[in-house]
Amino acid sequence: MKKYNSIGELFTDYREFYNLSQSDFASELNVDLRTVQRWEKDLTLIKSEKEEDIVLNTLMPYQLIHNLNAAVPIPTFYDFKTRKYSLSAQTNDLPKLEWYLDQINVVSNNLRTIDFDFDIKYLEHFIDSQKKDDTFLNHELIKEAIRLLPELNFVFTGKSGYYAGHSIVLPLKKETYLKLKNKEINVKQLRANDLTNYKNLEQPIFFRYDITGDCNDSLFYVMAQFFRFFKNIENKNYIMSSYTERDDTYDLNLQIGFNILWEDKELQNQLNLDHPPRFMEGSFEEFFSKLE
C-alpha cells in the first residue's frame, strides 16, 4: 500500500492507474476540468455532498476519501489493486488466520441483511469492477439468495454508516454445483432457479459468490459473521465452494484447508493476474477444531 497525505495525490495516482486524463476524470465525476485541477493541486476541498458520487464512480472507499478531504488530512494507505485502505503500515497486510479464530465471537451492529433496492448500486459497482472477466450481477439471482439465506447475504456499513463491505453466498442445487465443478457452466450463467433451500439437502452446498471489505478491519467483521454461521450450523456435512480471481485471499483459503479443483491459466494470462482464477471447495471444520 502507498501512504497518501492529500486528496490531490490520491486523484493523480487514480488517473495514472486507470490511464485517465484530467478531462476524462472530470467527465467521469460530472464536474468541470478546472474543478479537477484545483482538487489535484489541493487548492480546494470536495463538497461533502459530492463525496458519495466520487465513491460510487471511482470505487475508492468512503473513509479514504473522507480522511483526505479535510482541512487537516488524515494520512491513509491505499492499494488500487485490492481497493483496500489502512491507517497504519502494521495493518496493510491481511491478518493471520488465527486472528479470526481469536475474535470470532465479536459482533458488530453495523452488519445487516442486504436491502436489495437500497444496496444494489453499491453491489453492482463493486462486484462488476472486481470480476475482471466481465461478470455481471444478476438481480434475480441475488434477490433469491437473500430470500433463501439472509444470514450470509449482508452488508457492513462501518463506523461512518457508509457501505464498507459485503457477503454474498449462494445455496446451490447439487446439479448446479456439479456443473460448476466440472466446468460445464460458469459463474456468469448462474440464475435464481439454480438456488435451493439448503436445509432440504442431505449435504448443503454453499457457493461464496463475493466477500469483500474496504479495509482489514471491515473484512474482519464480515468474515467473523460468515465463519459464525458455519460454526453454528447443525448439518456439518456441507460443502463450501468458491470461484475467485482475487489474489489477496489465496493463502488464507489454502490455510483453511480448501482444495483447488481446477485453475484457469489461460484466463490468468489473459487478465494478467498473479494467480490463476480457481475453483475451490472444502469445509471449515478442521479450522474450527482449533477452537477446542
PDB file of C-alpha atoms in Angstrom:
ATOM      1  CA  MET A   1       0.000   0.000   0.000  1.00  0.00           C
ATOM      2  CA  LYS A   2       1.062   3.587  -0.611  1.00  0.00           C
ATOM      3  CA  LYS A   3       0.661   6.268   2.019  1.00  0.00           C
ATOM      4  CA  TYR A   4      -1.375   9.267   0.855  1.00  0.00           C
ATOM      5  CA  ASN A   5      -1.234  12.648   2.539  1.00  0.00           C
ATOM      6  CA  SER A   6      -3.619  14.591   0.310  1.00  0.00           C
ATOM      7  CA  ILE A   7      -6.648  14.092  -1.923  1.00  0.00           C
ATOM      8  CA  GLY A   8      -4.756  15.603  -4.834  1.00  0.00           C
ATOM      9  CA  GLU A   9      -2.024  12.988  -4.639  1.00  0.00           C
ATOM     10  CA  LEU A  10      -4.656  10.237  -4.498  1.00  0.00           C
ATOM     11  CA  PHE A  11      -6.570  11.529  -7.532  1.00  0.00           C
ATOM     12  CA  THR A  12      -3.378  11.907  -9.573  1.00  0.00           C
ATOM     13  CA  ASP A  13      -2.461   8.282  -8.888  1.00  0.00           C
ATOM     14  CA  TYR A  14      -6.026   7.178  -9.615  1.00  0.00           C
ATOM     15  CA  ARG A  15      -5.856   8.729 -13.067  1.00  0.00           C
ATOM     16  CA  GLU A  16      -2.442   7.200 -13.710  1.00  0.00           C
ATOM     17  CA  PHE A  17      -3.619   3.735 -12.592  1.00  0.00           C
ATOM     18  CA  TYR A  18      -6.646   3.849 -14.920  1.00  0.00           C
ATOM     19  CA  ASN A  19      -4.891   5.818 -17.680  1.00  0.00           C
ATOM     20  CA  LEU A  20      -7.287   8.770 -17.496  1.00  0.00           C
ATOM     21  CA  SER A  21      -6.697  12.379 -18.457  1.00  0.00           C
ATOM     22  CA  GLN A  22      -7.932  15.174 -16.226  1.00  0.00           C
ATOM     23  CA  SER A  23     -10.724  15.727 -18.763  1.00  0.00           C
ATOM     24  CA  ASP A  24     -11.676  12.049 -18.612  1.00  0.00           C
ATOM     25  CA  PHE A  25     -11.754  12.173 -14.825  1.00  0.00           C
ATOM     26  CA  ALA A  26     -13.855  15.359 -14.830  1.00  0.00           C
ATOM     27  CA  SER A  27     -16.357  13.731 -17.195  1.00  0.00           C
ATOM     28  CA  GLU A  28     -16.490  10.598 -15.020  1.00  0.00           C
ATOM     29  CA  LEU A  29     -17.377  12.699 -11.971  1.00  0.00           C
ATOM     30  CA  ASN A  30     -19.625  15.157 -13.870  1.00  0.00           C
ATOM     31  CA  VAL A  31     -17.561  18.204 -12.882  1.00  0.00           C
ATOM     32  CA  ASP A  32     -15.629  20.720 -14.953  1.00  0.00           C
ATOM     33  CA  LEU A  33     -11.927  20.373 -15.741  1.00  0.00           C
ATOM     34  CA  ARG A  34     -10.961  23.331 -13.560  1.00  0.00           C
ATOM     35  CA  THR A  35     -12.514  21.628 -10.521  1.00  0.00           C
ATOM     36  CA  VAL A  36     -10.354  18.527 -11.014  1.00  0.00           C
ATOM     37  CA  GLN A  37      -7.262  20.687 -11.470  1.00  0.00           C
ATOM     38  CA  ARG A  38      -7.954  22.518  -8.221  1.00  0.00           C
ATOM     39  CA  TRP A  39      -8.553  19.225  -6.368  1.00  0.00           C
ATOM     40  CA  GLU A  40      -5.288  17.769  -7.618  1.00  0.00           C
ATOM     41  CA  LYS A  41      -3.377  20.871  -6.568  1.00  0.00           C
ATOM     42  CA  ASP A  42      -5.097  20.731  -3.141  1.00  0.00           C
ATOM     43  CA  LEU A  43      -6.425  24.247  -3.659  1.00  0.00           C
ATOM     44  CA  THR A  44      -9.974  23.373  -2.666  1.00  0.00           C
ATOM     45  CA  LEU A  45     -11.826  20.647  -0.766  1.00  0.00           C
ATOM     46  CA  ILE A  46     -14.560  18.466  -2.196  1.00  0.00           C
ATOM     47  CA  LYS A  47     -18.070  19.396  -1.124  1.00  0.00           C
ATOM     48  CA  SER A  48     -19.379  16.810   1.322  1.00  0.00           C
ATOM     49  CA  GLU A  49     -22.417  16.012  -0.847  1.00  0.00           C
ATOM     50  CA  LYS A  50     -20.035  15.156  -3.721  1.00  0.00           C
ATOM     51  CA  GLU A  51     -18.070  12.576  -1.750  1.00  0.00           C
ATOM     52  CA  GLU A  52     -20.595   9.769  -2.366  1.00  0.00           C
ATOM     53  CA  ASP A  53     -20.563  10.431  -6.126  1.00  0.00           C
ATOM     54  CA  ILE A  54     -16.793  10.079  -6.089  1.00  0.00           C
ATOM     55  CA  VAL A  55     -17.005   6.839  -4.077  1.00  0.00           C
ATOM     56  CA  LEU A  56     -19.528   5.307  -6.490  1.00  0.00           C
ATOM     57  CA  ASN A  57     -17.680   6.383  -9.623  1.00  0.00           C
ATOM     58  CA  THR A  58     -14.121   5.615  -8.539  1.00  0.00           C
ATOM     59  CA  LEU A  59     -14.876   2.673  -6.199  1.00  0.00           C
ATOM     60  CA  MET A  60     -12.437   4.110  -3.679  1.00  0.00           C
ATOM     61  CA  PRO A  61     -13.606   3.634  -0.052  1.00  0.00           C
ATOM     62  CA  TYR A  62     -15.642   6.399   1.512  1.00  0.00           C
ATOM     63  CA  GLN A  63     -13.386   6.516   4.559  1.00  0.00           C
ATOM     64  CA  LEU A  64     -10.324   7.034   2.355  1.00  0.00           C
ATOM     65  CA  ILE A  65     -11.925   9.998   0.561  1.00  0.00           C
ATOM     66  CA  HIS A  66     -13.272  11.414   3.815  1.00  0.00           C
ATOM     67  CA  ASN A  67      -9.904  11.122   5.590  1.00  0.00           C
ATOM     68  CA  LEU A  68      -8.028  13.005   2.871  1.00  0.00           C
ATOM     69  CA  ASN A  69     -10.775  15.523   2.075  1.00  0.00           C
ATOM     70  CA  ALA A  70     -10.193  17.601   5.194  1.00  0.00           C
ATOM     71  CA  ALA A  71      -8.545  20.849   6.184  1.00  0.00           C
ATOM     72  CA  VAL A  72      -6.061  18.689   8.079  1.00  0.00           C
ATOM     73  CA  PRO A  73      -5.978  15.392   6.133  1.00  0.00           C
ATOM     74  CA  ILE A  74      -5.565  12.088   7.941  1.00  0.00           C
ATOM     75  CA  PRO A  75      -2.700  10.221   6.203  1.00  0.00           C
ATOM     76  CA  THR A  76      -4.121   6.960   4.822  1.00  0.00           C
ATOM     77  CA  PHE A  77      -2.619   3.978   3.000  1.00  0.00           C
ATOM     78  CA  TYR A  78      -4.346   2.659  -0.121  1.00  0.00           C
ATOM     79  CA  ASP A  79      -3.842  -0.035  -2.754  1.00  0.00           C
ATOM     80  CA  PHE A  80      -5.619   0.430  -6.091  1.00  0.00           C
ATOM     81  CA  LYS A  81      -5.330  -3.253  -6.965  1.00  0.00           C
ATOM     82  CA  THR A  82      -7.050  -4.664  -3.865  1.00  0.00           C
ATOM     83  CA  ARG A  83      -9.132  -1.498  -3.243  1.00  0.00           C
ATOM     84  CA  LYS A  84      -8.356  -1.566   0.457  1.00  0.00           C
ATOM     85  CA  TYR A  85      -7.241   1.229   2.738  1.00  0.00           C
ATOM     86  CA  SER A  86      -5.364   1.220   6.033  1.00  0.00           C
ATOM     87  CA  LEU A  87      -4.499   3.783   8.673  1.00  0.00           C
ATOM     88  CA  SER A  88      -1.129   2.283   9.569  1.00  0.00           C
ATOM     89  CA  ALA A  89       1.594   0.212   7.959  1.00  0.00           C
ATOM     90  CA  GLN A  90       1.002  -2.519  10.545  1.00  0.00           C
ATOM     91  CA  THR A  91      -2.499  -3.226   9.179  1.00  0.00           C
ATOM     92  CA  ASN A  92      -1.644  -3.151   5.470  1.00  0.00           C
ATOM     93  CA  ASP A  93      -1.473  -6.929   5.109  1.00  0.00           C
ATOM     94  CA  LEU A  94      -4.286  -9.410   5.703  1.00  0.00           C
ATOM     95  CA  PRO A  95      -4.325 -10.690   9.294  1.00  0.00           C
ATOM     96  CA  LYS A  96      -3.227 -14.238  10.021  1.00  0.00           C
ATOM     97  CA  LEU A  97      -5.887 -16.902  10.127  1.00  0.00           C
ATOM     98  CA  GLU A  98      -5.565 -17.300  13.917  1.00  0.00           C
ATOM     99  CA  TRP A  99      -6.826 -13.757  14.356  1.00  0.00           C
ATOM    100  CA  TYR A 100     -10.258 -14.760  13.050  1.00  0.00           C
ATOM    101  CA  LEU A 101     -10.355 -17.675  15.477  1.00  0.00           C
ATOM    102  CA  ASP A 102      -9.456 -15.484  18.425  1.00  0.00           C
ATOM    103  CA  GLN A 103     -12.103 -12.878  17.631  1.00  0.00           C
ATOM    104  CA  ILE A 104     -14.827 -14.984  16.011  1.00  0.00           C
ATOM    105  CA  ASN A 105     -17.454 -14.109  18.635  1.00  0.00           C
ATOM    106  CA  VAL A 106     -17.028 -10.336  18.351  1.00  0.00           C
ATOM    107  CA  VAL A 107     -20.106  -8.890  16.643  1.00  0.00           C
ATOM    108  CA  SER A 108     -20.960  -5.532  15.084  1.00  0.00           C
ATOM    109  CA  ASN A 109     -24.226  -3.606  14.958  1.00  0.00           C
ATOM    110  CA  ASN A 110     -23.191  -2.351  11.525  1.00  0.00           C
ATOM    111  CA  LEU A 111     -23.967  -5.670   9.825  1.00  0.00           C
ATOM    112  CA  ARG A 112     -27.404  -6.124   8.243  1.00  0.00           C
ATOM    113  CA  THR A 113     -29.075  -8.303   5.640  1.00  0.00           C
ATOM    114  CA  ILE A 114     -28.842  -6.863   2.131  1.00  0.00           C
ATOM    115  CA  ASP A 115     -31.674  -4.465   1.293  1.00  0.00           C
ATOM    116  CA  PHE A 116     -31.636  -5.123  -2.438  1.00  0.00           C
ATOM    117  CA  ASP A 117     -33.293  -1.913  -3.660  1.00  0.00           C
ATOM    118  CA  PHE A 118     -31.113   0.265  -1.454  1.00  0.00           C
ATOM    119  CA  ASP A 119     -27.811  -1.625  -1.726  1.00  0.00           C
ATOM    120  CA  ILE A 120     -27.821  -2.696  -5.372  1.00  0.00           C
ATOM    121  CA  LYS A 121     -25.963   0.400  -6.607  1.00  0.00           C
ATOM    122  CA  TYR A 122     -23.041  -0.398  -4.294  1.00  0.00           C
ATOM    123  CA  LEU A 123     -23.054  -4.121  -5.005  1.00  0.00           C
ATOM    124  CA  GLU A 124     -23.121  -3.636  -8.769  1.00  0.00           C
ATOM    125  CA  HIS A 125     -20.265  -1.154  -8.773  1.00  0.00           C
ATOM    126  CA  PHE A 126     -18.001  -3.188  -6.531  1.00  0.00           C
ATOM    127  CA  ILE A 127     -18.714  -6.678  -7.869  1.00  0.00           C
ATOM    128  CA  ASP A 128     -18.677  -5.783 -11.545  1.00  0.00           C
ATOM    129  CA  SER A 129     -15.371  -3.986 -11.071  1.00  0.00           C
ATOM    130  CA  GLN A 130     -13.705  -6.885  -9.256  1.00  0.00           C
ATOM    131  CA  LYS A 131     -14.805  -9.619 -11.669  1.00  0.00           C
ATOM    132  CA  LYS A 132     -12.303  -8.914 -14.405  1.00  0.00           C
ATOM    133  CA  ASP A 133     -13.829 -11.366 -16.880  1.00  0.00           C
ATOM    134  CA  ASP A 134     -16.945  -9.177 -17.380  1.00  0.00           C
ATOM    135  CA  THR A 135     -19.129 -10.971 -14.860  1.00  0.00           C
ATOM    136  CA  PHE A 136     -22.369  -9.059 -14.333  1.00  0.00           C
ATOM    137  CA  LEU A 137     -24.634  -9.041 -11.314  1.00  0.00           C
ATOM    138  CA  ASN A 138     -27.860 -10.960 -11.977  1.00  0.00           C
ATOM    139  CA  HIS A 139     -30.555  -9.217  -9.948  1.00  0.00           C
ATOM    140  CA  GLU A 140     -32.941 -12.147  -9.598  1.00  0.00           C
ATOM    141  CA  LEU A 141     -30.083 -14.424  -8.516  1.00  0.00           C
ATOM    142  CA  ILE A 142     -29.092 -12.084  -5.685  1.00  0.00           C
ATOM    143  CA  LYS A 143     -32.706 -11.488  -4.614  1.00  0.00           C
ATOM    144  CA  GLU A 144     -33.269 -15.239  -4.347  1.00  0.00           C
ATOM    145  CA  ALA A 145     -30.025 -15.707  -2.393  1.00  0.00           C
ATOM    146  CA  ILE A 146     -31.159 -13.036   0.081  1.00  0.00           C
ATOM    147  CA  ARG A 147     -34.542 -14.740   0.466  1.00  0.00           C
ATOM    148  CA  LEU A 148     -33.124 -18.215   0.981  1.00  0.00           C
ATOM    149  CA  LEU A 149     -30.036 -17.313   3.017  1.00  0.00           C
ATOM    150  CA  PRO A 150     -30.362 -13.875   4.667  1.00  0.00           C
ATOM    151  CA  GLU A 151     -27.784 -14.827   7.317  1.00  0.00           C
ATOM    152  CA  LEU A 152     -24.952 -14.898   4.752  1.00  0.00           C
ATOM    153  CA  ASN A 153     -26.128 -12.170   2.384  1.00  0.00           C
ATOM    154  CA  PHE A 154     -25.349  -8.989   4.248  1.00  0.00           C
ATOM    155  CA  VAL A 155     -23.572  -5.639   4.072  1.00  0.00           C
ATOM    156  CA  PHE A 156     -21.244  -3.934   6.531  1.00  0.00           C
ATOM    157  CA  THR A 157     -21.631  -0.179   6.802  1.00  0.00           C
ATOM    158  CA  GLY A 158     -18.657   0.644   9.032  1.00  0.00           C
ATOM    159  CA  LYS A 159     -18.432   3.303  11.712  1.00  0.00           C
ATOM    160  CA  SER A 160     -19.279   6.072   9.243  1.00  0.00           C
ATOM    161  CA  GLY A 161     -22.558   4.437   8.268  1.00  0.00           C
ATOM    162  CA  TYR A 162     -21.341   4.125   4.683  1.00  0.00           C
ATOM    163  CA  TYR A 163     -21.047   0.914   2.693  1.00  0.00           C
ATOM    164  CA  ALA A 164     -17.777  -0.778   3.679  1.00  0.00           C
ATOM    165  CA  GLY A 165     -18.144  -4.411   2.593  1.00  0.00           C
ATOM    166  CA  HIS A 166     -20.485  -7.283   1.900  1.00  0.00           C
ATOM    167  CA  SER A 167     -21.004 -11.036   1.835  1.00  0.00           C
ATOM    168  CA  ILE A 168     -22.931 -12.796  -0.931  1.00  0.00           C
ATOM    169  CA  VAL A 169     -23.285 -16.571  -0.615  1.00  0.00           C
ATOM    170  CA  LEU A 170     -25.457 -18.789  -2.822  1.00  0.00           C
ATOM    171  CA  PRO A 171     -27.144 -22.008  -1.575  1.00  0.00           C
ATOM    172  CA  LEU A 172     -26.728 -24.176  -4.686  1.00  0.00           C
ATOM    173  CA  LYS A 173     -28.638 -27.127  -6.026  1.00  0.00           C
ATOM    174  CA  LYS A 174     -26.425 -30.200  -6.263  1.00  0.00           C
ATOM    175  CA  GLU A 175     -26.746 -30.438 -10.049  1.00  0.00           C
ATOM    176  CA  THR A 176     -25.680 -26.806 -10.436  1.00  0.00           C
ATOM    177  CA  TYR A 177     -22.679 -27.309  -8.183  1.00  0.00           C
ATOM    178  CA  LEU A 178     -21.573 -30.341 -10.207  1.00  0.00           C
ATOM    179  CA  LYS A 179     -21.832 -28.344 -13.441  1.00  0.00           C
ATOM    180  CA  LEU A 180     -19.627 -25.612 -11.968  1.00  0.00           C
ATOM    181  CA  LYS A 181     -17.198 -28.171 -10.605  1.00  0.00           C
ATOM    182  CA  ASN A 182     -16.963 -29.933 -13.968  1.00  0.00           C
ATOM    183  CA  LYS A 183     -16.687 -26.637 -15.895  1.00  0.00           C
ATOM    184  CA  GLU A 184     -19.916 -27.294 -17.767  1.00  0.00           C
ATOM    185  CA  ILE A 185     -21.172 -23.825 -16.811  1.00  0.00           C
ATOM    186  CA  ASN A 186     -19.508 -20.706 -15.404  1.00  0.00           C
ATOM    187  CA  VAL A 187     -20.461 -18.229 -12.695  1.00  0.00           C
ATOM    188  CA  LYS A 188     -21.930 -15.810 -15.230  1.00  0.00           C
ATOM    189  CA  GLN A 189     -24.550 -18.427 -16.141  1.00  0.00           C
ATOM    190  CA  LEU A 190     -25.923 -18.870 -12.605  1.00  0.00           C
ATOM    191  CA  ARG A 191     -29.606 -17.980 -12.257  1.00  0.00           C
ATOM    192  CA  ALA A 192     -32.179 -17.838  -9.456  1.00  0.00           C
ATOM    193  CA  ASN A 193     -33.523 -21.317 -10.283  1.00  0.00           C
ATOM    194  CA  ASP A 194     -30.057 -22.756  -9.551  1.00  0.00           C
ATOM    195  CA  LEU A 195     -30.578 -21.995  -5.846  1.00  0.00           C
ATOM    196  CA  THR A 196     -32.401 -24.015  -3.218  1.00  0.00           C
ATOM    197  CA  ASN A 197     -33.200 -24.118   0.491  1.00  0.00           C
ATOM    198  CA  TYR A 198     -30.031 -25.650   1.917  1.00  0.00           C
ATOM    199  CA  LYS A 199     -31.967 -27.121   4.856  1.00  0.00           C
ATOM    200  CA  ASN A 200     -33.689 -29.527   2.457  1.00  0.00           C
ATOM    201  CA  LEU A 201     -30.405 -31.091   1.299  1.00  0.00           C
ATOM    202  CA  GLU A 202     -28.672 -34.037   2.914  1.00  0.00           C
ATOM    203  CA  GLN A 203     -25.422 -32.297   2.013  1.00  0.00           C
ATOM    204  CA  PRO A 204     -25.889 -28.499   1.834  1.00  0.00           C
ATOM    205  CA  ILE A 205     -23.787 -26.786  -0.822  1.00  0.00           C
ATOM    206  CA  PHE A 206     -22.800 -23.145  -0.476  1.00  0.00           C
ATOM    207  CA  PHE A 207     -21.052 -21.028  -3.096  1.00  0.00           C
ATOM    208  CA  ARG A 208     -19.096 -17.979  -1.965  1.00  0.00           C
ATOM    209  CA  TYR A 209     -20.063 -15.563  -4.709  1.00  0.00           C
ATOM    210  CA  ASP A 210     -18.349 -12.470  -3.357  1.00  0.00           C
ATOM    211  CA  ILE A 211     -16.981 -11.339   0.017  1.00  0.00           C
ATOM    212  CA  THR A 212     -15.087  -8.105   0.461  1.00  0.00           C
ATOM    213  CA  GLY A 213     -14.268  -5.245   2.820  1.00  0.00           C
ATOM    214  CA  ASP A 214     -12.767  -1.817   2.215  1.00  0.00           C
ATOM    215  CA  CYS A 215     -10.070  -2.408   4.857  1.00  0.00           C
ATOM    216  CA  ASN A 216      -8.876  -5.289   7.021  1.00  0.00           C
ATOM    217  CA  ASP A 217     -10.999  -4.159   9.973  1.00  0.00           C
ATOM    218  CA  SER A 218     -14.136  -4.235   7.794  1.00  0.00           C
ATOM    219  CA  LEU A 219     -13.146  -7.586   6.326  1.00  0.00           C
ATOM    220  CA  PHE A 220     -12.717  -8.988   9.830  1.00  0.00           C
ATOM    221  CA  TYR A 221     -16.314  -8.195  10.839  1.00  0.00           C
ATOM    222  CA  VAL A 222     -17.613  -9.582   7.546  1.00  0.00           C
ATOM    223  CA  MET A 223     -15.582 -12.789   7.849  1.00  0.00           C
ATOM    224  CA  ALA A 224     -16.378 -13.245  11.554  1.00  0.00           C
ATOM    225  CA  GLN A 225     -20.107 -13.176  10.774  1.00  0.00           C
ATOM    226  CA  PHE A 226     -19.505 -15.565   7.866  1.00  0.00           C
ATOM    227  CA  PHE A 227     -17.499 -18.021   9.996  1.00  0.00           C
ATOM    228  CA  ARG A 228     -20.013 -17.942  12.867  1.00  0.00           C
ATOM    229  CA  PHE A 229     -22.735 -19.209  10.551  1.00  0.00           C
ATOM    230  CA  PHE A 230     -20.727 -22.331   9.721  1.00  0.00           C
ATOM    231  CA  LYS A 231     -19.511 -22.774  13.282  1.00  0.00           C
ATOM    232  CA  ASN A 232     -23.129 -22.966  14.441  1.00  0.00           C
ATOM    233  CA  ILE A 233     -24.699 -24.829  11.512  1.00  0.00           C
ATOM    234  CA  GLU A 234     -26.349 -28.093  12.603  1.00  0.00           C
ATOM    235  CA  ASN A 235     -25.520 -30.101   9.479  1.00  0.00           C
ATOM    236  CA  LYS A 236     -21.722 -30.290   9.383  1.00  0.00           C
ATOM    237  CA  ASN A 237     -21.846 -32.378   6.209  1.00  0.00           C
ATOM    238  CA  TYR A 238     -21.760 -29.302   3.974  1.00  0.00           C
ATOM    239  CA  ILE A 239     -19.600 -28.221   1.041  1.00  0.00           C
ATOM    240  CA  MET A 240     -18.281 -24.684   0.784  1.00  0.00           C
ATOM    241  CA  SER A 241     -17.173 -23.795  -2.727  1.00  0.00           C
ATOM    242  CA  SER A 242     -15.917 -20.689  -4.467  1.00  0.00           C
ATOM    243  CA  TYR A 243     -14.514 -19.342  -7.696  1.00  0.00           C
ATOM    244  CA  THR A 244     -12.188 -16.400  -7.377  1.00  0.00           C
ATOM    245  CA  GLU A 245      -9.899 -14.199  -9.433  1.00  0.00           C
ATOM    246  CA  ARG A 246      -8.661 -12.318  -6.379  1.00  0.00           C
ATOM    247  CA  ASP A 247      -5.079 -12.785  -5.239  1.00  0.00           C
ATOM    248  CA  ASP A 248      -5.266 -11.331  -1.738  1.00  0.00           C
ATOM    249  CA  THR A 249      -7.149 -14.220  -0.076  1.00  0.00           C
ATOM    250  CA  TYR A 250      -5.331 -17.032  -1.889  1.00  0.00           C
ATOM    251  CA  ASP A 251      -3.102 -18.024   1.048  1.00  0.00           C
ATOM    252  CA  LEU A 252      -5.970 -17.788   3.554  1.00  0.00           C
ATOM    253  CA  ASN A 253      -8.053 -20.255   1.552  1.00  0.00           C
ATOM    254  CA  LEU A 254      -5.157 -22.701   1.485  1.00  0.00           C
ATOM    255  CA  GLN A 255      -4.545 -22.295   5.222  1.00  0.00           C
ATOM    256  CA  ILE A 256      -8.206 -23.041   5.934  1.00  0.00           C
ATOM    257  CA  GLY A 257      -7.768 -26.306   4.078  1.00  0.00           C
ATOM    258  CA  PHE A 258      -9.677 -25.716   0.854  1.00  0.00           C
ATOM    259  CA  ASN A 259      -8.800 -27.876  -2.129  1.00  0.00           C
ATOM    260  CA  ILE A 260      -8.129 -26.394  -5.559  1.00  0.00           C
ATOM    261  CA  LEU A 261     -10.192 -28.420  -8.035  1.00  0.00           C
ATOM    262  CA  TRP A 262      -9.148 -26.564 -11.157  1.00  0.00           C
ATOM    263  CA  GLU A 263      -7.315 -23.438 -12.304  1.00  0.00           C
ATOM    264  CA  ASP A 264      -7.757 -21.364 -15.452  1.00  0.00           C
ATOM    265  CA  LYS A 265      -4.213 -20.481 -16.522  1.00  0.00           C
ATOM    266  CA  GLU A 266      -5.413 -19.251 -19.911  1.00  0.00           C
ATOM    267  CA  LEU A 267      -7.630 -16.643 -18.232  1.00  0.00           C
ATOM    268  CA  GLN A 268      -4.767 -15.797 -15.872  1.00  0.00           C
ATOM    269  CA  ASN A 269      -2.599 -14.828 -18.834  1.00  0.00           C
ATOM    270  CA  GLN A 270      -5.464 -13.012 -20.493  1.00  0.00           C
ATOM    271  CA  LEU A 271      -6.220 -10.909 -17.396  1.00  0.00           C
ATOM    272  CA  ASN A 272      -2.574 -10.603 -16.261  1.00  0.00           C
ATOM    273  CA  LEU A 273      -3.287 -11.995 -12.772  1.00  0.00           C
ATOM    274  CA  ASP A 274      -0.698 -13.081 -10.183  1.00  0.00           C
ATOM    275  CA  HIS A 275      -2.616 -16.322  -9.554  1.00  0.00           C
ATOM    276  CA  PRO A 276      -4.894 -18.210 -11.943  1.00  0.00           C
ATOM    277  CA  PRO A 277      -8.654 -17.988 -11.328  1.00  0.00           C
ATOM    278  CA  ARG A 278      -9.529 -21.144  -9.438  1.00  0.00           C
ATOM    279  CA  PHE A 279     -12.445 -23.230  -8.251  1.00  0.00           C
ATOM    280  CA  MET A 280     -12.025 -24.366  -4.651  1.00  0.00           C
ATOM    281  CA  GLU A 281     -14.035 -26.406  -2.166  1.00  0.00           C
ATOM    282  CA  GLY A 282     -13.840 -27.618   1.413  1.00  0.00           C
ATOM    283  CA  SER A 283     -15.324 -27.004   4.849  1.00  0.00           C
ATOM    284  CA  PHE A 284     -14.312 -25.089   7.960  1.00  0.00           C
ATOM    285  CA  GLU A 285     -14.497 -27.965  10.412  1.00  0.00           C
ATOM    286  CA  GLU A 286     -10.734 -28.501  10.658  1.00  0.00           C
ATOM    287  CA  PHE A 287     -10.348 -24.755  11.028  1.00  0.00           C
ATOM    288  CA  PHE A 288     -12.912 -24.667  13.869  1.00  0.00           C
ATOM    289  CA  SER A 289     -11.322 -27.657  15.602  1.00  0.00           C
ATOM    290  CA  LYS A 290      -8.505 -25.322  16.651  1.00  0.00           C
ATOM    291  CA  LEU A 291     -11.009 -23.517  18.883  1.00  0.00           C
ATOM    292  CA  GLU A 292     -11.455 -26.589  21.052  1.00  0.00           C
TER     293      GLU A 292
END
